Short mmCIF file of C-alpha atoms and ligand atoms in Angstrom, two decimals:
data_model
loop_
_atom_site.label_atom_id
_atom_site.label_comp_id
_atom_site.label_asym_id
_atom_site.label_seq_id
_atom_site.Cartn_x
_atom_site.Cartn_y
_atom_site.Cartn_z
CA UNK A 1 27.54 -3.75 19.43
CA UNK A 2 25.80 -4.15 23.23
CA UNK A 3 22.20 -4.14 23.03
CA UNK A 4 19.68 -4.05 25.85
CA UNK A 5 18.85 -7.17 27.56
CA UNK A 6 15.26 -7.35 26.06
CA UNK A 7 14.00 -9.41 29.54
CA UNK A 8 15.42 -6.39 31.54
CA UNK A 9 12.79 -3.74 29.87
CA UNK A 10 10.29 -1.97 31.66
CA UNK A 11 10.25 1.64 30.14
CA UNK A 12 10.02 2.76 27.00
CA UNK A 13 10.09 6.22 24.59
CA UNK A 14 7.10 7.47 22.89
CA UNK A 15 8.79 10.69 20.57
CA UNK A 16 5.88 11.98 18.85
CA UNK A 17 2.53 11.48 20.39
CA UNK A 18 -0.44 11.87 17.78
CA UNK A 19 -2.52 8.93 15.97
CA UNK A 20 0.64 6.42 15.35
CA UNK A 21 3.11 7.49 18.79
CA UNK A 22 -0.63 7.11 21.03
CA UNK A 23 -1.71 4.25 19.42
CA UNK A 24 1.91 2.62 20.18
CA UNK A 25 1.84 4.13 23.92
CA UNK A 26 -1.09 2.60 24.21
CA UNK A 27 0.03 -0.87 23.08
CA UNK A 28 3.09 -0.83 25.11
CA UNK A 29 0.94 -0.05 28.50
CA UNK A 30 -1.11 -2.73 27.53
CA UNK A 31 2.02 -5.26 27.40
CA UNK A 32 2.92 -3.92 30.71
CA UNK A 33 5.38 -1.30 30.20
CA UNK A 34 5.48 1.97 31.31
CA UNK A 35 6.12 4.75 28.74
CA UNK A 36 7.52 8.07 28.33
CA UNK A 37 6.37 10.61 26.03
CA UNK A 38 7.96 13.51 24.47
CA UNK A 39 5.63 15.51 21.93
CA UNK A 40 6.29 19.41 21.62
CA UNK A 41 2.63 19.95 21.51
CA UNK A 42 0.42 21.84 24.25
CA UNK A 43 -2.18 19.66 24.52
CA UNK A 44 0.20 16.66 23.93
CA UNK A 45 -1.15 14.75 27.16
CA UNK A 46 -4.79 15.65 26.78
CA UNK A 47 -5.42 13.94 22.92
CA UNK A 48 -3.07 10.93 24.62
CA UNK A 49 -5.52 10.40 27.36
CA UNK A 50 -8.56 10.40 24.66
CA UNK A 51 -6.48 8.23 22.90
CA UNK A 52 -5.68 5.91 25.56
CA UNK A 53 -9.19 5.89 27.13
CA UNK A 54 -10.41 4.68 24.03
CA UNK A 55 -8.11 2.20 22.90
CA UNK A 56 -8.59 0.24 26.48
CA UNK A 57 -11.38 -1.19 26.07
CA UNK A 58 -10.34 -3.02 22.71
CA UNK A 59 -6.65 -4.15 24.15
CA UNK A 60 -8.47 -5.55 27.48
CA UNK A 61 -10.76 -7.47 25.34
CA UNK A 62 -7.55 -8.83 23.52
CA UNK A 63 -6.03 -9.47 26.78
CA UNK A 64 -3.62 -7.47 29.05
CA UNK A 65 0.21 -8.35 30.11
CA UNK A 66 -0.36 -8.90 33.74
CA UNK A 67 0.41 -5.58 35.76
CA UNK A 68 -0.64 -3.45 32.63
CA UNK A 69 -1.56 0.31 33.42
CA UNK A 70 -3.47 2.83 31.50
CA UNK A 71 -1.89 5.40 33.11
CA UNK A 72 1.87 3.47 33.40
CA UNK A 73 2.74 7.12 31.57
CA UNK A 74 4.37 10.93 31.36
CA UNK A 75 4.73 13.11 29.28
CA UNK A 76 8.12 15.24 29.12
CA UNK A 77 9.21 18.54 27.94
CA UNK A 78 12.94 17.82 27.85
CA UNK A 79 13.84 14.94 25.11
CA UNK A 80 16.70 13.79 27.07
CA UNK A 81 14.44 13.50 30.53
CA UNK A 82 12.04 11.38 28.41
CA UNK A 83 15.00 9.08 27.32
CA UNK A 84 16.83 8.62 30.26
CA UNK A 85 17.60 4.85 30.98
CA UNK A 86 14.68 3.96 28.37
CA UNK A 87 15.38 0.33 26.79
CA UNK A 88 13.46 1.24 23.91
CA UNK A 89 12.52 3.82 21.41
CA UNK A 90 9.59 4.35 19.01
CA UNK A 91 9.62 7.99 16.94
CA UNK A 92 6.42 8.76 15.57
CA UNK A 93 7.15 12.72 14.66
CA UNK A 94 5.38 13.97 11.71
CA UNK A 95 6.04 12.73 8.07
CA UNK A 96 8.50 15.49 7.43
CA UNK A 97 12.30 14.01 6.63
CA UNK A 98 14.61 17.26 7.25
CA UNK A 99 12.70 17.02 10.98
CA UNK A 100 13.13 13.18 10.89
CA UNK A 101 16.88 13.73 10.28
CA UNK A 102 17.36 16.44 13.10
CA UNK A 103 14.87 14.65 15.81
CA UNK A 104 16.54 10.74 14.90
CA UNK A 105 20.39 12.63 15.58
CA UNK A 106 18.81 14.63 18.87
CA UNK A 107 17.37 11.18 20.12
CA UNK A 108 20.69 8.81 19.28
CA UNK A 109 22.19 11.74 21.02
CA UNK A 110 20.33 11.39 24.58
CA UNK A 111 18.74 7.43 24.32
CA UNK A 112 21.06 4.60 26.23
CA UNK A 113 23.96 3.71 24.18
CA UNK A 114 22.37 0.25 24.41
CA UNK A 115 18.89 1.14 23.18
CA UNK A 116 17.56 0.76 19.71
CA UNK A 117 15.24 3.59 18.11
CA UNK A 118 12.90 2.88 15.35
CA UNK A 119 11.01 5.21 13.43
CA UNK A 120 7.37 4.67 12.30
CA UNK A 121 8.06 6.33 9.32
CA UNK A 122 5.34 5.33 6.12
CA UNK A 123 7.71 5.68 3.63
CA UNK A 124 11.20 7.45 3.89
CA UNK A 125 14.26 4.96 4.37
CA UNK A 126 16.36 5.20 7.40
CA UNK A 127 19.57 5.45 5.07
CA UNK A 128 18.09 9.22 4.23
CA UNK A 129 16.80 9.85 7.27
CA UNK A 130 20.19 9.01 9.24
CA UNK A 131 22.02 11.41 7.42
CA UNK A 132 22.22 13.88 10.61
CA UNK A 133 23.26 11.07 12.86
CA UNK A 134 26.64 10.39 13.68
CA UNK A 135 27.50 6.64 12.92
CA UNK A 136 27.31 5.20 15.94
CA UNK A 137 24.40 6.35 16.40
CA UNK A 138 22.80 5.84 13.33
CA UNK A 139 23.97 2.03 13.78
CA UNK A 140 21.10 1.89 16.57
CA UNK A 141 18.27 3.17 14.32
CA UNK A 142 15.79 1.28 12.07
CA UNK A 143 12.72 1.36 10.36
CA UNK A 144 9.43 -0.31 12.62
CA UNK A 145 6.54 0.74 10.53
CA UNK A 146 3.09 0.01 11.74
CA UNK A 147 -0.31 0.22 10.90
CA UNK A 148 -2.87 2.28 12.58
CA UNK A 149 -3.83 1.72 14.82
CA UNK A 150 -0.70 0.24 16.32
CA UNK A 151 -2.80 -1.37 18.99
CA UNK A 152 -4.93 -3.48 16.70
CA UNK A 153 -2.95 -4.10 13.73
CA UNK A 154 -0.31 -6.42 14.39
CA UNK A 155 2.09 -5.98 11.60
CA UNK A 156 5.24 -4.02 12.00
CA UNK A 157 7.83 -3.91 8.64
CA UNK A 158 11.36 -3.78 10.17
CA UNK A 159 14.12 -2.41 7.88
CA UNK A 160 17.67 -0.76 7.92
CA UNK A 161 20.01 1.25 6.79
CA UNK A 162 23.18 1.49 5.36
CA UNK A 163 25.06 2.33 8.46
CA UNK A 164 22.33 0.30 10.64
CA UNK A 165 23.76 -2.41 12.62
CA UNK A 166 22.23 -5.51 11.44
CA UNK A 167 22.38 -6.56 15.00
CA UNK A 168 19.84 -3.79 15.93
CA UNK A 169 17.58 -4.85 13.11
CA UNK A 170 17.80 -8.37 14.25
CA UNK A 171 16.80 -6.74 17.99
CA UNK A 172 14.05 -4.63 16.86
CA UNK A 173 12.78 -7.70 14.86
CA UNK A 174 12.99 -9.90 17.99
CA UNK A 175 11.34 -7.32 19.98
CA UNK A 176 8.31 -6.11 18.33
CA UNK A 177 7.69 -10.12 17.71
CA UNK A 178 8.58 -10.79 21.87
CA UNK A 179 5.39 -8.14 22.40
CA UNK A 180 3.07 -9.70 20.21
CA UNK A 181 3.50 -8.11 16.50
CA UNK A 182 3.31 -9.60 13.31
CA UNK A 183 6.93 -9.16 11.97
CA UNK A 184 7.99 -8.75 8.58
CA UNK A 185 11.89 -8.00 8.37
CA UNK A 186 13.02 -6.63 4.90
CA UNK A 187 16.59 -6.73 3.90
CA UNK A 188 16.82 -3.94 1.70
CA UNK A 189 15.31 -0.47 1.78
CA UNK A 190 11.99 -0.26 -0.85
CA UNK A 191 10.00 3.13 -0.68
CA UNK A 192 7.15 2.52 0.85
CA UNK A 193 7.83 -1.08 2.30
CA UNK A 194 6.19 -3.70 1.24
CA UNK A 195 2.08 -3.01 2.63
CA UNK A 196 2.44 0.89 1.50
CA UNK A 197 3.56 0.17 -1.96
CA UNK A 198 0.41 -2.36 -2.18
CA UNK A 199 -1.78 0.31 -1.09
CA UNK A 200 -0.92 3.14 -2.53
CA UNK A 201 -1.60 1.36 -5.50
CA UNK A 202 -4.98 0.77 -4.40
CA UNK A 203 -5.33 4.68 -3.38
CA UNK A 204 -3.97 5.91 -6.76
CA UNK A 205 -6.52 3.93 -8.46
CA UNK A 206 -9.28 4.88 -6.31
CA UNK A 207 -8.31 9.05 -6.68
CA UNK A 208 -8.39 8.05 -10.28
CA UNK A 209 -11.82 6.65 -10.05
CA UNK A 210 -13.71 9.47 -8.33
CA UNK A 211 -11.25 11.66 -10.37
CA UNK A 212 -13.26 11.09 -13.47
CA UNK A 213 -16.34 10.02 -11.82
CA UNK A 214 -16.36 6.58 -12.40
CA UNK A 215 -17.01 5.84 -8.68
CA UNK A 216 -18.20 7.15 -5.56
CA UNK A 217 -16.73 6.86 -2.48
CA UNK A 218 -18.67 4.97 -1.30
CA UNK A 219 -18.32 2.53 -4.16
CA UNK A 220 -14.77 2.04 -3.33
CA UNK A 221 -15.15 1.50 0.34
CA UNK A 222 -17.97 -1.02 -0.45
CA UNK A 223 -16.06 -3.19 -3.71
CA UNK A 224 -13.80 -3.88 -0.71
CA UNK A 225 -15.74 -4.37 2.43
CA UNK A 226 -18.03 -6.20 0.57
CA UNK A 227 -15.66 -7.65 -1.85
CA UNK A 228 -11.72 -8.93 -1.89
CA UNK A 229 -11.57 -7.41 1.80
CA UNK A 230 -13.38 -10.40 2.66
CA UNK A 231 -10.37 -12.84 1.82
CA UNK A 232 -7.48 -10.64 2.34
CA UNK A 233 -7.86 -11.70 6.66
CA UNK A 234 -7.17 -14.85 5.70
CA UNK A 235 -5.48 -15.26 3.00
CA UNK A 236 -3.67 -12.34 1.17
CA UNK A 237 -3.91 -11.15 -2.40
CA UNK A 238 -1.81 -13.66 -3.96
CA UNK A 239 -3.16 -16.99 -2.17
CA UNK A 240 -6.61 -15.30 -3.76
CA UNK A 241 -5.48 -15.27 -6.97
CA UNK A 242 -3.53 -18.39 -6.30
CA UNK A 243 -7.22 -20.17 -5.67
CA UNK A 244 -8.95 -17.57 -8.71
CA UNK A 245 -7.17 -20.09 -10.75
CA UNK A 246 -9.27 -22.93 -10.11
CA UNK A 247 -7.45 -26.21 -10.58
CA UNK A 248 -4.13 -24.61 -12.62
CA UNK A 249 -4.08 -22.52 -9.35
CA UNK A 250 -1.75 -19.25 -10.10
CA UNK A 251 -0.15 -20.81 -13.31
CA UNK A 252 -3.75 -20.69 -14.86
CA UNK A 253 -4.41 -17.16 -13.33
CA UNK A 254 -1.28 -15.65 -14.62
CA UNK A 255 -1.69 -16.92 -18.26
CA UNK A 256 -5.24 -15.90 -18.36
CA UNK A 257 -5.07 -12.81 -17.16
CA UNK A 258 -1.68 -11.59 -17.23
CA UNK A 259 -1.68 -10.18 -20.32
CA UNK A 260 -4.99 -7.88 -19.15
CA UNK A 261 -2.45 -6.00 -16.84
CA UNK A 262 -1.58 -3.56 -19.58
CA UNK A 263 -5.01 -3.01 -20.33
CA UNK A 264 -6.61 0.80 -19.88
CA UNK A 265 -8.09 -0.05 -16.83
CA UNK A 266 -5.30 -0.38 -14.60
CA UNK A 267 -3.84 3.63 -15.12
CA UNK A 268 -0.52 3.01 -12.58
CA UNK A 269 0.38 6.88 -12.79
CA UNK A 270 -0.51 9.24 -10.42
CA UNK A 271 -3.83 11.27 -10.46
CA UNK A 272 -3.53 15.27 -9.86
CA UNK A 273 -4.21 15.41 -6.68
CA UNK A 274 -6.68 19.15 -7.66
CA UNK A 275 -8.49 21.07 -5.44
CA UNK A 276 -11.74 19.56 -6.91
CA UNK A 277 -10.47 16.04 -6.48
CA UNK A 278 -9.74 16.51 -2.64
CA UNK A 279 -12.71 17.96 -2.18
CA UNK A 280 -14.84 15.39 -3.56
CA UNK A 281 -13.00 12.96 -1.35
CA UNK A 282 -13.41 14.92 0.95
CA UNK A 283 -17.10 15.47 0.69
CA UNK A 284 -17.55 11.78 -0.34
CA UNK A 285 -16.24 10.31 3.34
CA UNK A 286 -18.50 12.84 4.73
CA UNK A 287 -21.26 11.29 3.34
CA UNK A 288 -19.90 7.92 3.94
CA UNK A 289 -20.01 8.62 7.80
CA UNK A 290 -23.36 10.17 7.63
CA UNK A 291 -23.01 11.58 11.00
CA UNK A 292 -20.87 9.83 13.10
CA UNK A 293 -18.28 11.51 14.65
CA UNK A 294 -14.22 9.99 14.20
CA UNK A 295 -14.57 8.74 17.34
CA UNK A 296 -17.54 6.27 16.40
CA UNK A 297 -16.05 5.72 13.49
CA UNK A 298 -13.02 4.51 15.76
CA UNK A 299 -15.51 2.25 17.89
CA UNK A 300 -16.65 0.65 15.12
CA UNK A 301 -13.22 0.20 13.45
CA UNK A 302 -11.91 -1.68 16.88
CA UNK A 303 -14.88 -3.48 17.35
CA UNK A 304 -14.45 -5.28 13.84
CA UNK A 305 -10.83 -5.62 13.77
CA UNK A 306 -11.05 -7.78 17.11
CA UNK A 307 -13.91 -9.64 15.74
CA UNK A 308 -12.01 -10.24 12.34
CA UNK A 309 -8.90 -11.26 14.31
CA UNK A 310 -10.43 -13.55 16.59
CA UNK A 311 -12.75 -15.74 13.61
CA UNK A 312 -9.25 -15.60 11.74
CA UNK A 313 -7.57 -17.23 15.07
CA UNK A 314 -10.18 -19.63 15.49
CA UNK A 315 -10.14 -21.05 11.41
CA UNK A 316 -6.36 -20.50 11.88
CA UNK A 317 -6.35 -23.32 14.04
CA UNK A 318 -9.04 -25.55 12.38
CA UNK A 319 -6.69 -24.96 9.07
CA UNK A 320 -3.22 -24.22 10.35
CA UNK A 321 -0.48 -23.18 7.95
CA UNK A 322 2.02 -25.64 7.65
CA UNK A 323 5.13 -24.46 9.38
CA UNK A 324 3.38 -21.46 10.37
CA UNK A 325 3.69 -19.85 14.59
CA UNK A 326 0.62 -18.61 16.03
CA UNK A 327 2.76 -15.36 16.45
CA UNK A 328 0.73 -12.04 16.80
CA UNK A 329 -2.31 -13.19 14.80
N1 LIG B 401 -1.43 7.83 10.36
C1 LIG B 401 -1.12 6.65 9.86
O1 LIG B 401 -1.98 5.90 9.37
C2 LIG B 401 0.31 6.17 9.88
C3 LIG B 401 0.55 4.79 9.73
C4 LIG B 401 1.87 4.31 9.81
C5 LIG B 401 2.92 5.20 10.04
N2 LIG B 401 2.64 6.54 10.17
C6 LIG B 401 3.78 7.43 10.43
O2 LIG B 401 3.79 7.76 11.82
C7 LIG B 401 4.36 9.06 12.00
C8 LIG B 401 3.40 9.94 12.77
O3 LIG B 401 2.21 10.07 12.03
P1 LIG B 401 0.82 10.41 12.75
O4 LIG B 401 -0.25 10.00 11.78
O5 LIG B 401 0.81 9.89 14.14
O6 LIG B 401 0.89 12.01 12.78
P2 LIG B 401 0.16 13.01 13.82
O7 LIG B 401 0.12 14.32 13.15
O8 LIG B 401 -1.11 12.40 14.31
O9 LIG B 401 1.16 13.04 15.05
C9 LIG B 401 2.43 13.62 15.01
C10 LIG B 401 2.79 14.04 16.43
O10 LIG B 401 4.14 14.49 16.42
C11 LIG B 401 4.21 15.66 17.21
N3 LIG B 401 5.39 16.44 16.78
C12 LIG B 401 5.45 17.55 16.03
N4 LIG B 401 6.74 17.95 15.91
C13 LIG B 401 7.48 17.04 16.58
C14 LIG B 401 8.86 16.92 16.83
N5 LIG B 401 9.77 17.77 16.33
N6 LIG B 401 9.29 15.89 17.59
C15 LIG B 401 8.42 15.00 18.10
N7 LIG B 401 7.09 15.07 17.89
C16 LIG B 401 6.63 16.09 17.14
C17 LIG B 401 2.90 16.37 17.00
O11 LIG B 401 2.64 17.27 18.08
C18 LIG B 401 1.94 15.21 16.94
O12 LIG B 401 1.44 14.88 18.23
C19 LIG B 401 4.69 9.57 10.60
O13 LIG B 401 6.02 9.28 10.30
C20 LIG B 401 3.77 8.77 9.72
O14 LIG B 401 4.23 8.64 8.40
C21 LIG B 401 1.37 7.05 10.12
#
């Protein structure tokens, strides 16, 4: 299969324009491309421009792609007009798979024969969501999931499926690490990817907890802002436990505490998500933000993700990882 020339890329697709398809617009200005947007909403361009504006700031800080341009972008109302001659596509519709499956066939339909298309999708795998999509098409079309926001976080999961190419996974892998992400590339299809699964764990547990009243929400935020969170930069959950295990490192950990995973206190099954239960959430973040509005809650957010990243670089290289790139971190 002929892929795009990666070096020869200077525009790229935004479908779907909210919280994940902005944040990635705005991450691909900052690299330096330019970006084309198709969202069927009204006031599509308006929340991009809020969105933009305020992710700026952070990416400059983190340092621009010479010639990058805020406003490098448009916003289309025909899909193929958006896609035309576009090295690269990102679809960030909402999490809906009958309008993944229509929307992925519409944009293998109209994108360069040479272009790949990923989907941000959080949990569906491409192998269902291809199902509309002629085969060569659907060869073109993999799984980049990010993190929100897309312009901070730097990993991206990268996945198939069963009629993808593995050529275009190998691209899309390639790419996303050529502009500065944090690539992991899975070779099978898991529901939820790898980060999801981890924290929907963590959710479950945490609706389960205020649930039955055993914590506020503002316990939960706090046991891990205050708590593992502290670590996990660095080093991730099982180099924590790895180190938990003093001297018999994970060994140690596992035969002390492994059997205490079937205890009562880890409930794995999901809570009912009631009325009552989302409205205590609901209620409970309120509190939590005592005031400030999503968008200083979004300042704030930035702010400490750069300053997270950038201690992490600089122990990074006092400590390096054997083996390890500096890659996207
Ligand atoms: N929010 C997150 O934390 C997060 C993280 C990773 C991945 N994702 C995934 O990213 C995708 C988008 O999520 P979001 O949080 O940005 O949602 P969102 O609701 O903020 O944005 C969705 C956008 O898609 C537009 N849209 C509606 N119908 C469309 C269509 N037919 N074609 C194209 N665009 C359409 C909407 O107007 C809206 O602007 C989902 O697949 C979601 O699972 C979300």
């Amino acid at each position: 299969m002929q892929l795009r020339d990666m070096n020869s890329i200077d525009t790229v697709a935004c479908v779907g324009a909210g919280v994940i398809g902005g944040g990635w617009a705005a991450y691909f200005l900052a690299k330096g491309l330019r970006v084309r947007v198709w969202d069927p909403s009204p006031d599509a361009a308006d929340k991009l421009t809020r969105l933009i504006d305020n992710a700026w700031p952070a990416l400059t800080e983190l340092g621009l792609a010479p010639g990058a341009d805020a406003t490098a972008w448009t916003v289309h109302t025909d899909l193929a007009e958006a896609l035309d001659g576009v090295g690269f596509v990102q679809e960030s519709a909402p999490e809906v798979l009958e309008m993944k499956q229509r929307l992925l066939a519409d944009i293998a339909a109209a994108a360069p024969a040479d272009a790949v298309i990923a989907s941000s999708t959080s949990g569906y795998g491409m192998t269902e969501m291809a199902v509309e999509t002629p085969d060569v098409g659907a060869a073109r079309l993999v799984v980049g999931h990010p993190f929100n926001p897309p312009y901070l976080i730097p990993l991206v999961e990268v996945v198939g499926g069963e009629r993808t190419d593995v050529a275009a996974v190998e691209w899309a892998a390639r790419w996303y690490d050529e502009i500065g992400k944090s690539v992991i590339r899975m070779d099978r299809e898991v529901p939820g990817f790898i980060a999801n699964r981890l924290q929907e764990a963590l959710w479950r547990e945490a609706l389960h907890m205020v649930e039955s009243g055993e914590a506020t929400v503002e316990q939960i935020d706090r046991s891990i802002t205050d708590g593992p969170g502290l670590r996990w930069p660095l080093q991730g959950p099982m180099l924590t436990f790895h180190l938990a295990g003093g001297e018999g490192g994970m060994a140690h950990m596992l035969d002390h505490f492994g059997p205490s995973l079937k205890s009562p206190w880890t409930r794995l099954d999901a809570p009912e998500l009631t009325r009552e239960l989302r409205d205590d959430v609901v209620a409970g973040c309120d509190e939590e933000a005592a005031g400030r509005s999503i968008t200083d809650l979004v300042r704030a957010r930035d702010a400490s993700i750069i300053a997270v990243r950038k201690a992490v670089a600089a122990v990074r290289e006092t400590y390096p990882t054997p083996g390890e790139q500096d890659g996207a971190r």
